[in-house]
Amino acid sequence: MASVRVESEVTRIMMGVNESSIKGYPHASISSKSAFEWTLNKIIRSNTSGFKLFFLHVQVPDEDGFDEVDSIYASPEDFRNANRKDKINGSHLLEYFVNRCHDIGVACEAWVKKGDPKEVICHEVKRVKPDLLVVGNRGLGPFQRVFVGTVSEFCVKHCECPVVTIKRSAEETPRDPVDD
Amino acid sequence: MASVRVESEVTRIMMGVNESSIKGYPHASISSKSAFEWTLNKIIRSNTSGFKLFFLHVQVPDEDGFDEVDSIYASPEDFRNANRKDKINGSHLLEYFVNRCHDIGVACEAWVKKGDPKEVICHEVKRVKPDLLVVGNRGLGPFQRVFVGTVSEFCVKHCECPVVTIKRSAEETPRDPVDD
């Protein structure tokens, strides 16, 4: 006999997404797109009303604090404009994911933060309290990882929620696997 | 406009489950049950026909050693047919999960293997090729982990599929957190 299971609130899935290192904004990285498609196809499936997606894009400030190396800043206003430009780039990246969700009928929220991606993602997990964090991963070998570090490894270790890491498929890996 | 998404084959979720270290067979460990309930409530939800669960229980061989067991249990009836004495302990553990799935209407398979749990789980992932591996975790601190090791950490690193680790809640943790 089938037991009755009451459907509780939606399952909240947070995703860290970033821009393509090859094509730049507004294009999403291969691993972000892989993680998103995996979540749609393997987890959400046809149950679009049972889930809500939270997209977080973290922008890394330059070492010297400038947002764009090539820009010349001559007044406080230049900085305000540069900041606005950065936000536009980040939000255009998010637009891709939000539009896809809208087409499919999955509720979502998306926002941009600045800082160290791994730290910010864990901080936002603490705040948003998702049921699951999905992060993409380039699938680098140990030798490559030494030089680039991986956000996903840090999140698996430190985020206060279940975390699943989705690797790019071999066919999607660019010639230089550090690219994404 | 909503895009049409074709529902492909079911999502295959594999779970490594083990017996309670406190109550012994046929009782499942707290972390196995937590991982199972999380999968039902947060991932499968009401979409019972969209998923298939694969339960693997790995028994660590006694010093005496015992026979290889590779039966597959897919329904409550299969357990009635299991009468070999050396199978009863492992299969009774699996019965809990298979019965729950049967009640809810989620397709499943379950089987027992012998060996080192972390090695066997990764080997079975290679063979079964699930879309996701869910493993429970006692949520031990670094100090405790040094002594007991954790299967989940090994799986996250070495299994050839996405892996999600589900911790027990604080309320469920026994006085000695190494117990499960």
PDB file of N, CA and C in Angstrom, chain A residues 1-3 5-11 13 38 40-51 100 102-104 106 131-132 145 156-157 159-167, chain B residues 1-3 5 7-11 13 38 40-51 100 102-106 131-132 145 156-157 159-167:
ATOM      1  N   MET A   1       0.853  -1.195   0.000  1.00  0.00           N
ATOM      2  CA  MET A   1       0.000   0.000   0.000  1.00  0.00           C
ATOM      3  C   MET A   1       0.893   1.251   0.000  1.00  0.00           C
ATOM      4  N   ALA A   2       0.558   2.157  -0.815  1.00  0.00           N
ATOM      5  CA  ALA A   2       1.390   3.362  -0.899  1.00  0.00           C
ATOM      6  C   ALA A   2       1.161   4.242   0.321  1.00  0.00           C
ATOM      7  N   SER A   3       2.236   4.687   0.929  1.00  0.00           N
ATOM      8  CA  SER A   3       2.098   5.600   2.059  1.00  0.00           C
ATOM      9  C   SER A   3       1.921   7.018   1.529  1.00  0.00           C
ATOM     10  N   ARG A   5       2.817  10.728   1.346  1.00  0.00           N
ATOM     11  CA  ARG A   5       3.914  11.621   1.675  1.00  0.00           C
ATOM     12  C   ARG A   5       3.497  13.047   1.344  1.00  0.00           C
ATOM     13  N   VAL A   6       3.577  13.886   2.325  1.00  0.00           N
ATOM     14  CA  VAL A   6       3.176  15.278   2.123  1.00  0.00           C
ATOM     15  C   VAL A   6       4.336  16.039   1.482  1.00  0.00           C
ATOM     16  N   GLU A   7       4.032  16.733   0.401  1.00  0.00           N
ATOM     17  CA  GLU A   7       5.054  17.505  -0.311  1.00  0.00           C
ATOM     18  C   GLU A   7       5.300  18.801   0.468  1.00  0.00           C
ATOM     19  N   SER A   8       6.478  18.928   1.004  1.00  0.00           N
ATOM     20  CA  SER A   8       6.797  20.112   1.804  1.00  0.00           C
ATOM     21  C   SER A   8       7.222  21.262   0.891  1.00  0.00           C
ATOM     22  N   GLU A   9       7.802  22.291   1.482  1.00  0.00           N
ATOM     23  CA  GLU A   9       8.256  23.424   0.678  1.00  0.00           C
ATOM     24  C   GLU A   9       9.179  22.951  -0.456  1.00  0.00           C
ATOM     25  N   VAL A  10       9.418  23.829  -1.402  1.00  0.00           N
ATOM     26  CA  VAL A  10      10.271  23.479  -2.537  1.00  0.00           C
ATOM     27  C   VAL A  10      11.688  23.156  -2.073  1.00  0.00           C
ATOM     28  N   THR A  11      12.367  22.370  -2.878  1.00  0.00           N
ATOM     29  CA  THR A  11      13.787  22.092  -2.657  1.00  0.00           C
ATOM     30  C   THR A  11      14.596  23.261  -3.219  1.00  0.00           C
ATOM     31  N   ILE A  13      17.924  24.838  -4.422  1.00  0.00           N
ATOM     32  CA  ILE A  13      19.251  24.469  -4.930  1.00  0.00           C
ATOM     33  C   ILE A  13      20.019  25.729  -5.301  1.00  0.00           C
ATOM     34  N   TRP A  38      22.849  19.591 -15.846  1.00  0.00           N
ATOM     35  CA  TRP A  38      22.751  18.377 -15.019  1.00  0.00           C
ATOM     36  C   TRP A  38      21.619  18.530 -13.998  1.00  0.00           C
ATOM     37  N   LEU A  40      18.984  20.467 -14.145  1.00  0.00           N
ATOM     38  CA  LEU A  40      17.677  20.427 -14.827  1.00  0.00           C
ATOM     39  C   LEU A  40      17.302  19.002 -15.230  1.00  0.00           C
ATOM     40  N   ASN A  41      18.242  18.301 -15.856  1.00  0.00           N
ATOM     41  CA  ASN A  41      17.913  17.002 -16.458  1.00  0.00           C
ATOM     42  C   ASN A  41      17.867  15.868 -15.463  1.00  0.00           C
ATOM     43  N   LYS A  42      18.730  15.925 -14.466  1.00  0.00           N
ATOM     44  CA  LYS A  42      18.844  14.771 -13.571  1.00  0.00           C
ATOM     45  C   LYS A  42      18.120  14.971 -12.241  1.00  0.00           C
ATOM     46  N   ILE A  43      17.931  16.195 -11.816  1.00  0.00           N
ATOM     47  CA  ILE A  43      17.316  16.418 -10.509  1.00  0.00           C
ATOM     48  C   ILE A  43      15.896  16.989 -10.660  1.00  0.00           C
ATOM     49  N   ILE A  44      15.787  18.117 -11.291  1.00  0.00           N
ATOM     50  CA  ILE A  44      14.472  18.762 -11.399  1.00  0.00           C
ATOM     51  C   ILE A  44      13.550  17.972 -12.328  1.00  0.00           C
ATOM     52  N   ARG A  45      14.090  17.534 -13.456  1.00  0.00           N
ATOM     53  CA  ARG A  45      13.314  16.753 -14.436  1.00  0.00           C
ATOM     54  C   ARG A  45      12.006  17.483 -14.766  1.00  0.00           C
ATOM     55  N   SER A  46      10.876  16.782 -14.726  1.00  0.00           N
ATOM     56  CA  SER A  46       9.610  17.442 -15.079  1.00  0.00           C
ATOM     57  C   SER A  46       8.970  18.152 -13.883  1.00  0.00           C
ATOM     58  N   ASN A  47       9.562  17.973 -12.694  1.00  0.00           N
ATOM     59  CA  ASN A  47       8.949  18.498 -11.463  1.00  0.00           C
ATOM     60  C   ASN A  47       9.341  19.969 -11.240  1.00  0.00           C
ATOM     61  N   THR A  48       8.995  20.818 -12.201  1.00  0.00           N
ATOM     62  CA  THR A  48       9.490  22.196 -12.180  1.00  0.00           C
ATOM     63  C   THR A  48       8.961  23.015 -11.002  1.00  0.00           C
ATOM     64  N   SER A  49       7.811  22.634 -10.477  1.00  0.00           N
ATOM     65  CA  SER A  49       7.260  23.406  -9.353  1.00  0.00           C
ATOM     66  C   SER A  49       7.829  22.962  -8.004  1.00  0.00           C
ATOM     67  N   GLY A  50       8.608  21.896  -7.996  1.00  0.00           N
ATOM     68  CA  GLY A  50       9.126  21.376  -6.734  1.00  0.00           C
ATOM     69  C   GLY A  50      10.472  21.964  -6.337  1.00  0.00           C
ATOM     70  N   PHE A  51      11.021  22.809  -7.200  1.00  0.00           N
ATOM     71  CA  PHE A  51      12.374  23.307  -6.967  1.00  0.00           C
ATOM     72  C   PHE A  51      12.468  24.821  -7.146  1.00  0.00           C
ATOM     73  N   ARG A 100      16.607  30.869 -18.959  1.00  0.00           N
ATOM     74  CA  ARG A 100      16.355  29.424 -19.139  1.00  0.00           C
ATOM     75  C   ARG A 100      15.319  28.936 -18.120  1.00  0.00           C
ATOM     76  N   HIS A 102      13.069  30.675 -16.570  1.00  0.00           N
ATOM     77  CA  HIS A 102      11.778  31.277 -16.888  1.00  0.00           C
ATOM     78  C   HIS A 102      11.086  30.500 -18.001  1.00  0.00           C
ATOM     79  N   ASP A 103      11.849  30.137 -19.039  1.00  0.00           N
ATOM     80  CA  ASP A 103      11.284  29.365 -20.156  1.00  0.00           C
ATOM     81  C   ASP A 103      10.751  28.021 -19.679  1.00  0.00           C
ATOM     82  N   ILE A 104      11.503  27.404 -18.792  1.00  0.00           N
ATOM     83  CA  ILE A 104      11.157  26.047 -18.347  1.00  0.00           C
ATOM     84  C   ILE A 104      10.075  26.085 -17.270  1.00  0.00           C
ATOM     85  N   VAL A 106      10.832  27.128 -13.911  1.00  0.00           N
ATOM     86  CA  VAL A 106      11.429  26.873 -12.591  1.00  0.00           C
ATOM     87  C   VAL A 106      11.650  28.219 -11.899  1.00  0.00           C
ATOM     88  N   ASP A 131      19.120  23.617   0.247  1.00  0.00           N
ATOM     89  CA  ASP A 131      19.157  22.176   0.530  1.00  0.00           C
ATOM     90  C   ASP A 131      20.342  21.511  -0.135  1.00  0.00           C
ATOM     91  N   LEU A 132      20.816  22.135  -1.205  1.00  0.00           N
ATOM     92  CA  LEU A 132      21.905  21.544  -1.986  1.00  0.00           C
ATOM     93  C   LEU A 132      22.651  22.666  -2.705  1.00  0.00           C
ATOM     94  N   ARG A 145      45.613  21.306 -10.763  1.00  0.00           N
ATOM     95  CA  ARG A 145      44.918  21.881  -9.615  1.00  0.00           C
ATOM     96  C   ARG A 145      45.847  22.651  -8.690  1.00  0.00           C
ATOM     97  N   VAL A 156      33.050  21.833  -0.992  1.00  0.00           N
ATOM     98  CA  VAL A 156      32.731  20.500  -0.476  1.00  0.00           C
ATOM     99  C   VAL A 156      33.178  20.396   0.977  1.00  0.00           C
ATOM    100  N   LYS A 157      34.332  20.960   1.266  1.00  0.00           N
ATOM    101  CA  LYS A 157      34.892  20.867   2.617  1.00  0.00           C
ATOM    102  C   LYS A 157      34.226  21.818   3.599  1.00  0.00           C
ATOM    103  N   CYS A 159      31.338  24.290   3.039  1.00  0.00           N
ATOM    104  CA  CYS A 159      29.974  24.834   3.009  1.00  0.00           C
ATOM    105  C   CYS A 159      29.057  24.041   3.941  1.00  0.00           C
ATOM    106  N   GLU A 160      28.145  24.748   4.553  1.00  0.00           N
ATOM    107  CA  GLU A 160      27.233  24.142   5.535  1.00  0.00           C
ATOM    108  C   GLU A 160      25.983  23.563   4.891  1.00  0.00           C
ATOM    109  N   CYS A 161      26.123  22.865   3.802  1.00  0.00           N
ATOM    110  CA  CYS A 161      24.990  22.174   3.187  1.00  0.00           C
ATOM    111  C   CYS A 161      25.562  21.089   2.279  1.00  0.00           C
ATOM    112  N   PRO A 162      24.737  20.134   1.870  1.00  0.00           N
ATOM    113  CA  PRO A 162      25.251  19.136   0.924  1.00  0.00           C
ATOM    114  C   PRO A 162      25.714  19.819  -0.368  1.00  0.00           C
ATOM    115  N   VAL A 163      26.818  19.338  -0.901  1.00  0.00           N
ATOM    116  CA  VAL A 163      27.420  19.946  -2.091  1.00  0.00           C
ATOM    117  C   VAL A 163      27.655  18.855  -3.126  1.00  0.00           C
ATOM    118  N   VAL A 164      27.295  19.136  -4.356  1.00  0.00           N
ATOM    119  CA  VAL A 164      27.626  18.186  -5.421  1.00  0.00           C
ATOM    120  C   VAL A 164      28.394  18.912  -6.513  1.00  0.00           C
ATOM    121  N   THR A 165      29.451  18.263  -6.968  1.00  0.00           N
ATOM    122  CA  THR A 165      30.345  18.840  -7.959  1.00  0.00           C
ATOM    123  C   THR A 165      30.105  18.151  -9.297  1.00  0.00           C
ATOM    124  N   ILE A 166      29.877  18.949 -10.327  1.00  0.00           N
ATOM    125  CA  ILE A 166      29.624  18.387 -11.654  1.00  0.00           C
ATOM    126  C   ILE A 166      30.784  18.729 -12.576  1.00  0.00           C
ATOM    127  N   LYS A 167      31.413  17.690 -13.092  1.00  0.00           N
ATOM    128  CA  LYS A 167      32.545  17.893 -14.010  1.00  0.00           C
ATOM    129  C   LYS A 167      32.057  18.105 -15.439  1.00  0.00           C
TER     130      LYS A 167
ATOM    131  N   MET B   1       7.812  32.000 -23.762  1.00  0.00           N
ATOM    132  CA  MET B   1       7.152  30.770 -24.216  1.00  0.00           C
ATOM    133  C   MET B   1       7.895  29.573 -23.621  1.00  0.00           C
ATOM    134  N   ALA B   2       7.175  28.621 -23.139  1.00  0.00           N
ATOM    135  CA  ALA B   2       7.820  27.465 -22.511  1.00  0.00           C
ATOM    136  C   ALA B   2       8.454  26.577 -23.571  1.00  0.00           C
ATOM    137  N   SER B   3       9.707  26.206 -23.338  1.00  0.00           N
ATOM    138  CA  SER B   3      10.356  25.291 -24.268  1.00  0.00           C
ATOM    139  C   SER B   3       9.961  23.864 -23.907  1.00  0.00           C
ATOM    140  N   ARG B   5      10.708  20.188 -23.055  1.00  0.00           N
ATOM    141  CA  ARG B   5      11.820  19.354 -22.618  1.00  0.00           C
ATOM    142  C   ARG B   5      11.369  17.905 -22.572  1.00  0.00           C
ATOM    143  N   GLU B   7      11.454  14.226 -21.405  1.00  0.00           N
ATOM    144  CA  GLU B   7      11.874  13.503 -20.209  1.00  0.00           C
ATOM    145  C   GLU B   7      12.621  12.240 -20.656  1.00  0.00           C
ATOM    146  N   SER B   8      13.909  12.208 -20.341  1.00  0.00           N
ATOM    147  CA  SER B   8      14.705  11.060 -20.761  1.00  0.00           C
ATOM    148  C   SER B   8      14.557   9.925 -19.757  1.00  0.00           C
ATOM    149  N   GLU B   9      15.437   8.945 -19.832  1.00  0.00           N
ATOM    150  CA  GLU B   9      15.388   7.815 -18.886  1.00  0.00           C
ATOM    151  C   GLU B   9      15.401   8.326 -17.444  1.00  0.00           C
ATOM    152  N   VAL B  10      15.075   7.445 -16.525  1.00  0.00           N
ATOM    153  CA  VAL B  10      15.039   7.821 -15.116  1.00  0.00           C
ATOM    154  C   VAL B  10      16.424   8.258 -14.639  1.00  0.00           C
ATOM    155  N   THR B  11      16.427   9.068 -13.607  1.00  0.00           N
ATOM    156  CA  THR B  11      17.672   9.440 -12.937  1.00  0.00           C
ATOM    157  C   THR B  11      18.055   8.311 -11.978  1.00  0.00           C
ATOM    158  N   ILE B  13      20.084   6.931  -8.985  1.00  0.00           N
ATOM    159  CA  ILE B  13      20.808   7.375  -7.792  1.00  0.00           C
ATOM    160  C   ILE B  13      21.289   6.162  -7.009  1.00  0.00           C
ATOM    161  N   TRP B  38      16.789  12.270   2.990  1.00  0.00           N
ATOM    162  CA  TRP B  38      17.134  13.481   2.240  1.00  0.00           C
ATOM    163  C   TRP B  38      16.856  13.269   0.744  1.00  0.00           C
ATOM    164  N   LEU B  40      14.796  11.161  -0.676  1.00  0.00           N
ATOM    165  CA  LEU B  40      13.344  11.094  -0.922  1.00  0.00           C
ATOM    166  C   LEU B  40      12.706  12.479  -0.851  1.00  0.00           C
ATOM    167  N   ASN B  41      13.040  13.219   0.190  1.00  0.00           N
ATOM    168  CA  ASN B  41      12.332  14.482   0.450  1.00  0.00           C
ATOM    169  C   ASN B  41      12.818  15.644  -0.397  1.00  0.00           C
ATOM    170  N   LYS B  42      14.105  15.663  -0.683  1.00  0.00           N
ATOM    171  CA  LYS B  42      14.676  16.834  -1.353  1.00  0.00           C
ATOM    172  C   LYS B  42      14.904  16.624  -2.842  1.00  0.00           C
ATOM    173  N   ILE B  43      15.090  15.398  -3.270  1.00  0.00           N
ATOM    174  CA  ILE B  43      15.400  15.160  -4.686  1.00  0.00           C
ATOM    175  C   ILE B  43      14.216  14.496  -5.398  1.00  0.00           C
ATOM    176  N   ILE B  44      13.811  13.348  -4.930  1.00  0.00           N
ATOM    177  CA  ILE B  44      12.746  12.612  -5.619  1.00  0.00           C
ATOM    178  C   ILE B  44      11.400  13.308  -5.445  1.00  0.00           C
ATOM    179  N   ARG B  45      11.119  13.765  -4.221  1.00  0.00           N
ATOM    180  CA  ARG B  45       9.863  14.459  -3.921  1.00  0.00           C
ATOM    181  C   ARG B  45       8.668  13.640  -4.445  1.00  0.00           C
ATOM    182  N   SER B  46       7.756  14.257  -5.166  1.00  0.00           N
ATOM    183  CA  SER B  46       6.577  13.518  -5.633  1.00  0.00           C
ATOM    184  C   SER B  46       6.828  12.803  -6.968  1.00  0.00           C
ATOM    185  N   ASN B  47       7.999  13.038  -7.558  1.00  0.00           N
ATOM    186  CA  ASN B  47       8.273  12.501  -8.896  1.00  0.00           C
ATOM    187  C   ASN B  47       8.814  11.072  -8.803  1.00  0.00           C
ATOM    188  N   THR B  48       8.026  10.171  -8.234  1.00  0.00           N
ATOM    189  CA  THR B  48       8.520   8.821  -7.929  1.00  0.00           C
ATOM    190  C   THR B  48       8.868   8.007  -9.167  1.00  0.00           C
ATOM    191  N   SER B  49       8.248   8.343 -10.286  1.00  0.00           N
ATOM    192  CA  SER B  49       8.541   7.547 -11.489  1.00  0.00           C
ATOM    193  C   SER B  49       9.771   8.060 -12.235  1.00  0.00           C
ATOM    194  N   GLY B  50      10.304   9.169 -11.801  1.00  0.00           N
ATOM    195  CA  GLY B  50      11.453   9.760 -12.501  1.00  0.00           C
ATOM    196  C   GLY B  50      12.800   9.271 -12.000  1.00  0.00           C
ATOM    197  N   PHE B  51      12.789   8.436 -10.957  1.00  0.00           N
ATOM    198  CA  PHE B  51      14.042   8.034 -10.324  1.00  0.00           C
ATOM    199  C   PHE B  51      14.095   6.530 -10.089  1.00  0.00           C
ATOM    200  N   ARG B 100      10.666   0.521   1.949  1.00  0.00           N
ATOM    201  CA  ARG B 100      10.260   1.934   1.907  1.00  0.00           C
ATOM    202  C   ARG B 100      10.028   2.381   0.461  1.00  0.00           C
ATOM    203  N   HIS B 102       9.307   0.515  -2.088  1.00  0.00           N
ATOM    204  CA  HIS B 102       8.134  -0.187  -2.608  1.00  0.00           C
ATOM    205  C   HIS B 102       6.858   0.511  -2.148  1.00  0.00           C
ATOM    206  N   ASP B 103       6.804   0.907  -0.886  1.00  0.00           N
ATOM    207  CA  ASP B 103       5.635   1.612  -0.345  1.00  0.00           C
ATOM    208  C   ASP B 103       5.392   2.933  -1.061  1.00  0.00           C
ATOM    209  N   ILE B 104       6.484   3.627  -1.331  1.00  0.00           N
ATOM    210  CA  ILE B 104       6.382   4.961  -1.921  1.00  0.00           C
ATOM    211  C   ILE B 104       6.176   4.876  -3.436  1.00  0.00           C
ATOM    212  N   GLY B 105       6.631   3.790  -4.026  1.00  0.00           N
ATOM    213  CA  GLY B 105       6.494   3.631  -5.466  1.00  0.00           C
ATOM    214  C   GLY B 105       7.706   4.074  -6.257  1.00  0.00           C
ATOM    215  N   VAL B 106       8.876   3.971  -5.625  1.00  0.00           N
ATOM    216  CA  VAL B 106      10.123   4.294  -6.323  1.00  0.00           C
ATOM    217  C   VAL B 106      10.807   2.980  -6.712  1.00  0.00           C
ATOM    218  N   ASP B 131      23.757   8.334 -12.020  1.00  0.00           N
ATOM    219  CA  ASP B 131      23.862   9.777 -12.264  1.00  0.00           C
ATOM    220  C   ASP B 131      24.370  10.502 -11.027  1.00  0.00           C
ATOM    221  N   LEU B 132      24.149   9.891  -9.870  1.00  0.00           N
ATOM    222  CA  LEU B 132      24.520  10.532  -8.602  1.00  0.00           C
ATOM    223  C   LEU B 132      24.749   9.444  -7.557  1.00  0.00           C
ATOM    224  N   ARG B 145      38.112  12.140  12.615  1.00  0.00           N
ATOM    225  CA  ARG B 145      38.267  11.528  11.292  1.00  0.00           C
ATOM    226  C   ARG B 145      39.613  10.844  11.131  1.00  0.00           C
ATOM    227  N   VAL B 156      34.008  10.967  -2.702  1.00  0.00           N
ATOM    228  CA  VAL B 156      33.977  12.285  -3.341  1.00  0.00           C
ATOM    229  C   VAL B 156      35.206  12.446  -4.231  1.00  0.00           C
ATOM    230  N   LYS B 157      36.341  11.958  -3.749  1.00  0.00           N
ATOM    231  CA  LYS B 157      37.595  12.104  -4.503  1.00  0.00           C
ATOM    232  C   LYS B 157      37.704  11.136  -5.664  1.00  0.00           C
ATOM    233  N   CYS B 159      35.223   8.483  -6.892  1.00  0.00           N
ATOM    234  CA  CYS B 159      34.144   7.865  -7.684  1.00  0.00           C
ATOM    235  C   CYS B 159      33.920   8.619  -8.990  1.00  0.00           C
ATOM    236  N   GLU B 160      33.610   7.855 -10.022  1.00  0.00           N
ATOM    237  CA  GLU B 160      33.445   8.428 -11.366  1.00  0.00           C
ATOM    238  C   GLU B 160      32.025   8.920 -11.617  1.00  0.00           C
ATOM    239  N   CYS B 161      31.440   9.615 -10.670  1.00  0.00           N
ATOM    240  CA  CYS B 161      30.119  10.220 -10.884  1.00  0.00           C
ATOM    241  C   CYS B 161      29.958  11.314  -9.845  1.00  0.00           C
ATOM    242  N   PRO B 162      28.992  12.218 -10.018  1.00  0.00           N
ATOM    243  CA  PRO B 162      28.759  13.225  -8.981  1.00  0.00           C
ATOM    244  C   PRO B 162      28.413  12.542  -7.655  1.00  0.00           C
ATOM    245  N   VAL B 163      28.936  13.084  -6.571  1.00  0.00           N
ATOM    246  CA  VAL B 163      28.749  12.484  -5.249  1.00  0.00           C
ATOM    247  C   VAL B 163      28.242  13.563  -4.304  1.00  0.00           C
ATOM    248  N   VAL B 164      27.226  13.242  -3.522  1.00  0.00           N
ATOM    249  CA  VAL B 164      26.789  14.185  -2.503  1.00  0.00           C
ATOM    250  C   VAL B 164      26.803  13.493  -1.148  1.00  0.00           C
ATOM    251  N   THR B 165      27.328  14.195  -0.171  1.00  0.00           N
ATOM    252  CA  THR B 165      27.485  13.649   1.176  1.00  0.00           C
ATOM    253  C   THR B 165      26.440  14.287   2.079  1.00  0.00           C
ATOM    254  N   ILE B 166      25.690  13.473   2.781  1.00  0.00           N
ATOM    255  CA  ILE B 166      24.650  13.989   3.679  1.00  0.00           C
ATOM    256  C   ILE B 166      25.048  13.700   5.123  1.00  0.00           C
ATOM    257  N   LYS B 167      25.173  14.768   5.886  1.00  0.00           N
ATOM    258  CA  LYS B 167      25.535  14.619   7.303  1.00  0.00           C
ATOM    259  C   LYS B 167      24.308  14.336   8.153  1.00  0.00           C
TER     260      LYS B 167
END
